PDB file of C-alpha atoms in Angstrom:
ATOM      1  CA  UNK Z   3      -3.907   6.113 -19.344  1.00 52.00           C
ATOM      2  CA  UNK Z   4      -2.818   8.156 -16.354  1.00 72.00           C
ATOM      3  CA  UNK Z   5      -2.376   6.358 -13.086  1.00 92.00           C
ATOM      4  CA  UNK Z   6      -2.946   7.723  -9.611  1.00 96.00           C
ATOM      5  CA  UNK Z   7      -1.400  11.158  -9.292  1.00 96.00           C
ATOM      6  CA  UNK Z   8      -0.083  12.630  -6.082  1.00 97.00           C
ATOM      7  CA  UNK Z   9       1.412  16.012  -5.437  1.00 96.00           C
ATOM      8  CA  UNK Z  10       3.632  17.302  -4.245  1.00 97.00           C
ATOM      9  CA  UNK Z  11       6.123  14.443  -4.369  1.00 96.00           C
ATOM     10  CA  UNK Z  12       8.189  16.028  -1.642  1.00 97.00           C
ATOM     11  CA  UNK Z  13       7.012  18.469   1.008  1.00 98.00           C
ATOM     12  CA  UNK Z  14       9.036  20.125   3.734  1.00 98.00           C
ATOM     13  CA  UNK Z  15       7.245  21.822   6.596  1.00 98.00           C
ATOM     14  CA  UNK Z  16       8.390  23.384   9.864  1.00 97.00           C
ATOM     15  CA  UNK Z  17       6.825  22.222  13.092  1.00 97.00           C
ATOM     16  CA  UNK Z  18       3.442  23.884  13.583  1.00 97.00           C
ATOM     17  CA  UNK Z  19       2.736  24.471   9.903  1.00 98.00           C
ATOM     18  CA  UNK Z  20       0.007  22.807   7.865  1.00 98.00           C
ATOM     19  CA  UNK Z  21       0.587  20.137   5.223  1.00 98.00           C
ATOM     20  CA  UNK Z  22      -1.831  19.502   2.349  1.00 98.00           C
ATOM     21  CA  UNK Z  23      -1.376  16.390   0.265  1.00 98.00           C
ATOM     22  CA  UNK Z  24      -3.353  15.896  -2.936  1.00 98.00           C
ATOM     23  CA  UNK Z  25      -4.432  12.758  -4.729  1.00 98.00           C
ATOM     24  CA  UNK Z  26      -6.149  12.386  -8.093  1.00 97.00           C
ATOM     25  CA  UNK Z  27      -7.455   8.840  -8.563  1.00 95.00           C
ATOM     26  CA  UNK Z  28      -7.282   6.885 -11.771  1.00 94.00           C
ATOM     27  CA  UNK Z  29      -9.918   7.769 -14.340  1.00 91.00           C
ATOM     28  CA  UNK Z  30     -13.150   6.014 -13.550  1.00 87.00           C
ATOM     29  CA  UNK Z  31     -12.192   5.262  -9.931  1.00 89.00           C
ATOM     30  CA  UNK Z  32     -14.473   6.618  -7.245  1.00 89.00           C
ATOM     31  CA  UNK Z  33     -12.825   5.101  -4.156  1.00 92.00           C
ATOM     32  CA  UNK Z  34      -9.730   6.585  -2.528  1.00 94.00           C
ATOM     33  CA  UNK Z  35      -7.594   5.245   0.294  1.00 95.00           C
ATOM     34  CA  UNK Z  36      -4.776   6.965   2.181  1.00 97.00           C
ATOM     35  CA  UNK Z  37      -1.901   5.059   3.757  1.00 96.00           C
ATOM     36  CA  UNK Z  38       1.164   6.155   5.705  1.00 96.00           C
ATOM     37  CA  UNK Z  39       4.520   4.406   5.513  1.00 94.00           C
ATOM     38  CA  UNK Z  40       7.009   4.860   8.304  1.00 89.00           C
ATOM     39  CA  UNK Z  41      10.497   3.321   8.241  1.00 77.00           C
ATOM     40  CA  UNK Z  42      10.510  -0.143   9.797  1.00 76.00           C
ATOM     41  CA  UNK Z  43       6.719  -0.097  10.235  1.00 81.00           C
ATOM     42  CA  UNK Z  44       5.261  -0.770   6.843  1.00 86.00           C
ATOM     43  CA  UNK Z  45       2.173   0.709   5.256  1.00 93.00           C
ATOM     44  CA  UNK Z  46      -0.685   1.576   7.590  1.00 93.00           C
ATOM     45  CA  UNK Z  47      -4.237   2.350   6.504  1.00 93.00           C
ATOM     46  CA  UNK Z  48      -5.495   5.795   7.443  1.00 95.00           C
ATOM     47  CA  UNK Z  49      -8.803   6.595   5.750  1.00 95.00           C
ATOM     48  CA  UNK Z  50     -11.137   5.369   2.997  1.00 93.00           C
ATOM     49  CA  UNK Z  51     -13.294   7.824   1.081  1.00 94.00           C
ATOM     50  CA  UNK Z  52     -15.816   7.861  -1.704  1.00 92.00           C
ATOM     51  CA  UNK Z  53     -16.961  11.030  -3.406  1.00 89.00           C
ATOM     52  CA  UNK Z  54     -18.160  13.437  -0.686  1.00 89.00           C
ATOM     53  CA  UNK Z  55     -18.179  10.674   1.950  1.00 93.00           C
ATOM     54  CA  UNK Z  56     -15.765   9.308   4.522  1.00 94.00           C
ATOM     55  CA  UNK Z  57     -16.418   5.576   4.674  1.00 91.00           C
ATOM     56  CA  UNK Z  58     -13.803   4.430   7.200  1.00 91.00           C
ATOM     57  CA  UNK Z  59     -11.431   6.662   9.141  1.00 92.00           C
ATOM     58  CA  UNK Z  60     -10.438   4.111  11.758  1.00 90.00           C
ATOM     59  CA  UNK Z  61      -6.735   4.520  10.965  1.00 91.00           C
ATOM     60  CA  UNK Z  62      -6.683   8.278  11.153  1.00 94.00           C
ATOM     61  CA  UNK Z  63      -5.212  10.008  14.226  1.00 93.00           C
ATOM     62  CA  UNK Z  64      -8.021  11.700  16.132  1.00 90.00           C
ATOM     63  CA  UNK Z  65      -6.413  15.130  16.150  1.00 94.00           C
ATOM     64  CA  UNK Z  66      -4.798  17.312  13.498  1.00 97.00           C
ATOM     65  CA  UNK Z  67      -5.552  14.958  10.574  1.00 97.00           C
ATOM     66  CA  UNK Z  68      -8.489  15.280   8.208  1.00 97.00           C
ATOM     67  CA  UNK Z  69      -9.355  14.056   4.729  1.00 97.00           C
ATOM     68  CA  UNK Z  70     -11.871  14.913   2.070  1.00 96.00           C
ATOM     69  CA  UNK Z  71     -12.826  13.791  -1.416  1.00 96.00           C
ATOM     70  CA  UNK Z  72     -15.046  16.483  -2.918  1.00 93.00           C
ATOM     71  CA  UNK Z  73     -17.443  16.028  -5.793  1.00 90.00           C
ATOM     72  CA  UNK Z  74     -14.987  17.874  -8.033  1.00 90.00           C
ATOM     73  CA  UNK Z  75     -11.237  17.846  -7.684  1.00 92.00           C
ATOM     74  CA  UNK Z  76      -8.661  15.716  -5.927  1.00 95.00           C
ATOM     75  CA  UNK Z  77      -8.782  14.074  -2.539  1.00 97.00           C
ATOM     76  CA  UNK Z  78      -6.948  16.071   0.112  1.00 98.00           C
ATOM     77  CA  UNK Z  79      -5.192  14.801   3.230  1.00 98.00           C
ATOM     78  CA  UNK Z  80      -4.632  17.691   5.596  1.00 98.00           C
ATOM     79  CA  UNK Z  81      -2.313  17.682   8.579  1.00 98.00           C
ATOM     80  CA  UNK Z  82      -2.516  20.679  10.869  1.00 97.00           C
ATOM     81  CA  UNK Z  83       0.261  21.813  13.229  1.00 97.00           C
ATOM     82  CA  UNK Z  84       2.693  19.191  11.986  1.00 97.00           C
ATOM     83  CA  UNK Z  85       5.166  17.570  14.372  1.00 96.00           C
ATOM     84  CA  UNK Z  86       8.377  15.677  13.621  1.00 94.00           C
ATOM     85  CA  UNK Z  87       6.597  12.360  14.086  1.00 93.00           C
ATOM     86  CA  UNK Z  88       4.421  13.148  11.059  1.00 96.00           C
ATOM     87  CA  UNK Z  89       7.468  12.768   8.786  1.00 96.00           C
ATOM     88  CA  UNK Z  90       6.679   9.818   6.555  1.00 96.00           C
ATOM     89  CA  UNK Z  91       5.675   8.787   3.054  1.00 97.00           C
ATOM     90  CA  UNK Z  92       1.958   9.188   2.437  1.00 98.00           C
ATOM     91  CA  UNK Z  93       0.408   7.085  -0.300  1.00 97.00           C
ATOM     92  CA  UNK Z  94      -2.937   7.340  -1.953  1.00 97.00           C
ATOM     93  CA  UNK Z  95      -4.591   4.411  -3.695  1.00 95.00           C
ATOM     94  CA  UNK Z  96      -7.725   4.233  -5.781  1.00 94.00           C
ATOM     95  CA  UNK Z  97     -10.082   1.509  -6.866  1.00 90.00           C
ATOM     96  CA  UNK Z  98     -13.154   1.362  -9.067  1.00 85.00           C
ATOM     97  CA  UNK Z  99     -15.215  -0.021  -6.190  1.00 74.00           C
ATOM     98  CA  UNK Z 100     -18.312  -2.029  -7.110  1.00 62.00           C
ATOM     99  CA  UNK Z 101     -16.834  -5.214  -5.657  1.00 63.00           C
ATOM    100  CA  UNK Z 102     -13.408  -4.808  -7.237  1.00 63.00           C
ATOM    101  CA  UNK Z 103     -10.699  -5.309  -4.635  1.00 72.00           C
ATOM    102  CA  UNK Z 104      -7.622  -4.131  -6.515  1.00 84.00           C
ATOM    103  CA  UNK Z 105      -6.080  -0.903  -5.321  1.00 89.00           C
ATOM    104  CA  UNK Z 106      -3.663   1.094  -7.430  1.00 93.00           C
ATOM    105  CA  UNK Z 107      -1.152   3.286  -5.679  1.00 95.00           C
ATOM    106  CA  UNK Z 108       0.272   6.667  -6.496  1.00 96.00           C
ATOM    107  CA  UNK Z 109       3.974   7.518  -6.184  1.00 96.00           C
ATOM    108  CA  UNK Z 110       3.515   9.024  -2.726  1.00 97.00           C
ATOM    109  CA  UNK Z 111       4.275  12.298  -1.011  1.00 98.00           C
ATOM    110  CA  UNK Z 112       7.318  12.359   1.217  1.00 96.00           C
ATOM    111  CA  UNK Z 113       6.684  14.745   4.089  1.00 97.00           C
ATOM    112  CA  UNK Z 114       9.609  16.001   6.111  1.00 96.00           C
ATOM    113  CA  UNK Z 115       8.969  18.070   9.216  1.00 97.00           C
ATOM    114  CA  UNK Z 116      11.919  20.119  10.375  1.00 96.00           C
TER     115      UNK Z 116
ATOM    116  CA  UNK D  27       1.220  -7.427  16.961  1.00 54.00           C
ATOM    117  CA  UNK D  28       1.468  -7.600  13.198  1.00 60.00           C
ATOM    118  CA  UNK D  29      -1.599  -9.074  11.542  1.00 81.00           C
ATOM    119  CA  UNK D  30       0.406 -10.234   8.533  1.00 91.00           C
ATOM    120  CA  UNK D  31       3.882 -11.658   9.080  1.00 93.00           C
ATOM    121  CA  UNK D  32       6.214 -11.802   6.108  1.00 95.00           C
ATOM    122  CA  UNK D  33       9.356 -13.888   5.946  1.00 95.00           C
ATOM    123  CA  UNK D  34      12.166 -13.594   5.383  1.00 96.00           C
ATOM    124  CA  UNK D  35      12.551  -9.891   6.075  1.00 95.00           C
ATOM    125  CA  UNK D  36      15.569  -9.677   3.791  1.00 96.00           C
ATOM    126  CA  UNK D  37      16.851 -11.969   1.046  1.00 97.00           C
ATOM    127  CA  UNK D  38      20.022 -11.543  -0.997  1.00 97.00           C
ATOM    128  CA  UNK D  39      20.576 -13.999  -3.842  1.00 96.00           C
ATOM    129  CA  UNK D  40      22.438 -14.399  -7.120  1.00 97.00           C
ATOM    130  CA  UNK D  41      20.850 -14.060 -10.522  1.00 97.00           C
ATOM    131  CA  UNK D  42      19.336 -17.346 -11.683  1.00 97.00           C
ATOM    132  CA  UNK D  43      18.437 -18.660  -8.228  1.00 97.00           C
ATOM    133  CA  UNK D  44      14.915 -19.575  -7.162  1.00 97.00           C
ATOM    134  CA  UNK D  45      13.274 -18.206  -4.034  1.00 97.00           C
ATOM    135  CA  UNK D  46      10.069 -18.283  -2.037  1.00 97.00           C
ATOM    136  CA  UNK D  47       8.731 -15.629   0.315  1.00 97.00           C
ATOM    137  CA  UNK D  48       5.896 -16.154   2.742  1.00 97.00           C
ATOM    138  CA  UNK D  49       2.982 -14.213   4.149  1.00 96.00           C
ATOM    139  CA  UNK D  50       1.267 -15.677   7.220  1.00 95.00           C
ATOM    140  CA  UNK D  51      -1.571 -14.716   9.518  1.00 92.00           C
ATOM    141  CA  UNK D  52      -3.918 -16.175  12.097  1.00 89.00           C
ATOM    142  CA  UNK D  53      -6.779 -14.261  10.434  1.00 88.00           C
ATOM    143  CA  UNK D  54      -8.833 -15.282   7.439  1.00 89.00           C
ATOM    144  CA  UNK D  55      -8.729 -12.911   4.479  1.00 88.00           C
ATOM    145  CA  UNK D  56     -11.438 -12.444   1.893  1.00 86.00           C
ATOM    146  CA  UNK D  57      -8.685 -11.622  -0.591  1.00 88.00           C
ATOM    147  CA  UNK D  58      -4.960 -11.075  -0.603  1.00 91.00           C
ATOM    148  CA  UNK D  59      -2.780  -8.957  -2.845  1.00 93.00           C
ATOM    149  CA  UNK D  60       0.939  -8.913  -3.594  1.00 96.00           C
ATOM    150  CA  UNK D  61       2.758  -5.705  -4.447  1.00 96.00           C
ATOM    151  CA  UNK D  62       6.318  -4.787  -5.356  1.00 97.00           C
ATOM    152  CA  UNK D  63       7.702  -1.452  -4.256  1.00 95.00           C
ATOM    153  CA  UNK D  64      10.913   0.181  -5.452  1.00 94.00           C
ATOM    154  CA  UNK D  65      12.716   2.927  -3.498  1.00 89.00           C
ATOM    155  CA  UNK D  66      10.976   6.272  -3.747  1.00 89.00           C
ATOM    156  CA  UNK D  67       7.933   4.848  -5.510  1.00 93.00           C
ATOM    157  CA  UNK D  68       4.509   3.539  -4.622  1.00 95.00           C
ATOM    158  CA  UNK D  69       3.617  -0.152  -4.449  1.00 95.00           C
ATOM    159  CA  UNK D  70       2.764  -1.749  -7.788  1.00 95.00           C
ATOM    160  CA  UNK D  71       0.062  -4.407  -7.771  1.00 94.00           C
ATOM    161  CA  UNK D  72       1.258  -7.823  -8.958  1.00 95.00           C
ATOM    162  CA  UNK D  73      -1.697 -10.100  -8.280  1.00 94.00           C
ATOM    163  CA  UNK D  74      -4.920 -10.564  -6.320  1.00 92.00           C
ATOM    164  CA  UNK D  75      -5.917 -13.999  -4.992  1.00 92.00           C
ATOM    165  CA  UNK D  76      -9.400 -14.673  -3.729  1.00 89.00           C
ATOM    166  CA  UNK D  77     -10.121 -18.402  -3.544  1.00 91.00           C
ATOM    167  CA  UNK D  78      -8.515 -20.766  -1.016  1.00 92.00           C
ATOM    168  CA  UNK D  79      -5.922 -22.942  -2.777  1.00 94.00           C
ATOM    169  CA  UNK D  80      -5.755 -20.604  -5.755  1.00 95.00           C
ATOM    170  CA  UNK D  81      -2.520 -20.512  -7.761  1.00 97.00           C
ATOM    171  CA  UNK D  82      -1.710 -17.695 -10.155  1.00 96.00           C
ATOM    172  CA  UNK D  83       1.293 -17.355 -12.420  1.00 96.00           C
ATOM    173  CA  UNK D  84       2.784 -14.139 -13.726  1.00 94.00           C
ATOM    174  CA  UNK D  85       5.731 -15.034 -15.980  1.00 95.00           C
ATOM    175  CA  UNK D  86       8.396 -16.298 -13.531  1.00 97.00           C
ATOM    176  CA  UNK D  87       6.317 -15.474 -10.456  1.00 97.00           C
ATOM    177  CA  UNK D  88       3.933 -18.021  -8.913  1.00 97.00           C
ATOM    178  CA  UNK D  89       1.481 -16.943  -6.217  1.00 97.00           C
ATOM    179  CA  UNK D  90      -0.440 -19.314  -3.991  1.00 97.00           C
ATOM    180  CA  UNK D  91      -3.261 -18.632  -1.538  1.00 95.00           C
ATOM    181  CA  UNK D  92      -3.550 -21.101   1.317  1.00 94.00           C
ATOM    182  CA  UNK D  93      -6.563 -23.403   1.501  1.00 94.00           C
ATOM    183  CA  UNK D  94      -7.756 -21.689   4.677  1.00 93.00           C
ATOM    184  CA  UNK D  95      -7.112 -18.213   3.217  1.00 91.00           C
ATOM    185  CA  UNK D  96      -4.753 -17.361   6.086  1.00 92.00           C
ATOM    186  CA  UNK D  97      -1.442 -17.490   4.247  1.00 94.00           C
ATOM    187  CA  UNK D  98       0.162 -16.998   0.872  1.00 96.00           C
ATOM    188  CA  UNK D  99       3.468 -17.550  -0.850  1.00 97.00           C
ATOM    189  CA  UNK D 100       5.315 -16.013  -3.760  1.00 97.00           C
ATOM    190  CA  UNK D 101       7.821 -18.136  -5.665  1.00 98.00           C
ATOM    191  CA  UNK D 102      10.220 -16.588  -8.171  1.00 97.00           C
ATOM    192  CA  UNK D 103      12.012 -18.826 -10.651  1.00 97.00           C
ATOM    193  CA  UNK D 104      15.399 -17.840 -12.060  1.00 97.00           C
ATOM    194  CA  UNK D 105      15.503 -14.459 -10.340  1.00 97.00           C
ATOM    195  CA  UNK D 106      16.853 -11.487 -12.261  1.00 97.00           C
ATOM    196  CA  UNK D 107      18.312  -8.176 -11.028  1.00 96.00           C
ATOM    197  CA  UNK D 108      15.113  -6.488 -12.204  1.00 95.00           C
ATOM    198  CA  UNK D 109      13.209  -8.471  -9.558  1.00 96.00           C
ATOM    199  CA  UNK D 110      14.969  -6.478  -6.837  1.00 96.00           C
ATOM    200  CA  UNK D 111      12.520  -4.643  -4.617  1.00 96.00           C
ATOM    201  CA  UNK D 112      10.316  -4.766  -1.543  1.00 96.00           C
ATOM    202  CA  UNK D 113       7.595  -7.408  -1.853  1.00 97.00           C
ATOM    203  CA  UNK D 114       4.506  -6.648   0.183  1.00 96.00           C
ATOM    204  CA  UNK D 115       1.501  -8.795   0.883  1.00 95.00           C
ATOM    205  CA  UNK D 116      -1.750  -7.123   1.877  1.00 93.00           C
ATOM    206  CA  UNK D 117      -5.016  -8.666   2.931  1.00 90.00           C
ATOM    207  CA  UNK D 118      -8.639  -7.599   3.039  1.00 84.00           C
ATOM    208  CA  UNK D 119     -10.189  -8.818   6.272  1.00 73.00           C
ATOM    209  CA  UNK D 120     -13.694  -7.403   5.984  1.00 64.00           C
ATOM    210  CA  UNK D 121     -15.281  -8.227   2.661  1.00 58.00           C
ATOM    211  CA  UNK D 122     -17.592  -5.271   3.102  1.00 61.00           C
ATOM    212  CA  UNK D 123     -14.716  -2.793   2.903  1.00 66.00           C
ATOM    213  CA  UNK D 124     -11.564  -3.064   0.842  1.00 71.00           C
ATOM    214  CA  UNK D 125      -9.102  -1.491   3.253  1.00 80.00           C
ATOM    215  CA  UNK D 126      -5.782  -3.308   3.098  1.00 87.00           C
ATOM    216  CA  UNK D 127      -3.708  -4.593   5.998  1.00 90.00           C
ATOM    217  CA  UNK D 128      -0.056  -4.810   4.949  1.00 93.00           C
ATOM    218  CA  UNK D 129       2.821  -6.946   6.078  1.00 93.00           C
ATOM    219  CA  UNK D 130       6.185  -5.263   6.596  1.00 92.00           C
ATOM    220  CA  UNK D 131       7.544  -6.800   3.429  1.00 94.00           C
ATOM    221  CA  UNK D 132      10.446  -8.883   2.183  1.00 96.00           C
ATOM    222  CA  UNK D 133      13.334  -6.902   0.748  1.00 96.00           C
ATOM    223  CA  UNK D 134      14.786  -8.893  -2.173  1.00 97.00           C
ATOM    224  CA  UNK D 135      18.188  -8.110  -3.646  1.00 97.00           C
ATOM    225  CA  UNK D 136      19.209 -10.013  -6.765  1.00 97.00           C
ATOM    226  CA  UNK D 137      22.850  -9.568  -7.728  1.00 96.00           C
ATOM    227  CA  UNK D 138      24.134 -10.145 -11.272  1.00 95.00           C
TER     228      UNK D 138
END
């Protein structure tokens, strides 16, 4: 009974490079959420997706960040031209939807921008 | 401003002691969840409360949702070193979506 999978667990990028973070939801879950955790700031919502649709991206920075959840394959959070301030832990959560409120989190990807 | 305020921010106690941590807001939540997070890992869901006044027990942990659905508490009886971790509360404001708003957490350290 695999939980939410995220990879890579650790990612190091130089300033200006692109970062791609992957998330495979729990089996049977069709809703995916991305959160970012910065030291001393707590977890902040970024984007909520269902298969092939972005439902709510109100927490996503307007530039350089994008997310997708294709019909097949994992959800991807993409950060273009990374800057040092993007260094953080990025967590993905999934839920079955259909009125169920519980969200189950993956182990996170720790992004370090050098 | 933080939508969800958690207190205390840090708590260090001895094994066997009881403790309560709080999660407060001026907003009404359609549901509220408690998570525990250990270093280097993702948050693990402990409980979801939905109804005002609801009390849920999980072994030595007791969760309560305020009558007005604006606050919640977590009480741990006879704490053990394995309870050490960051306790996060997270609320759903808009019942149409399930996006979570998190507090900053209470870091609990239980010493043997």
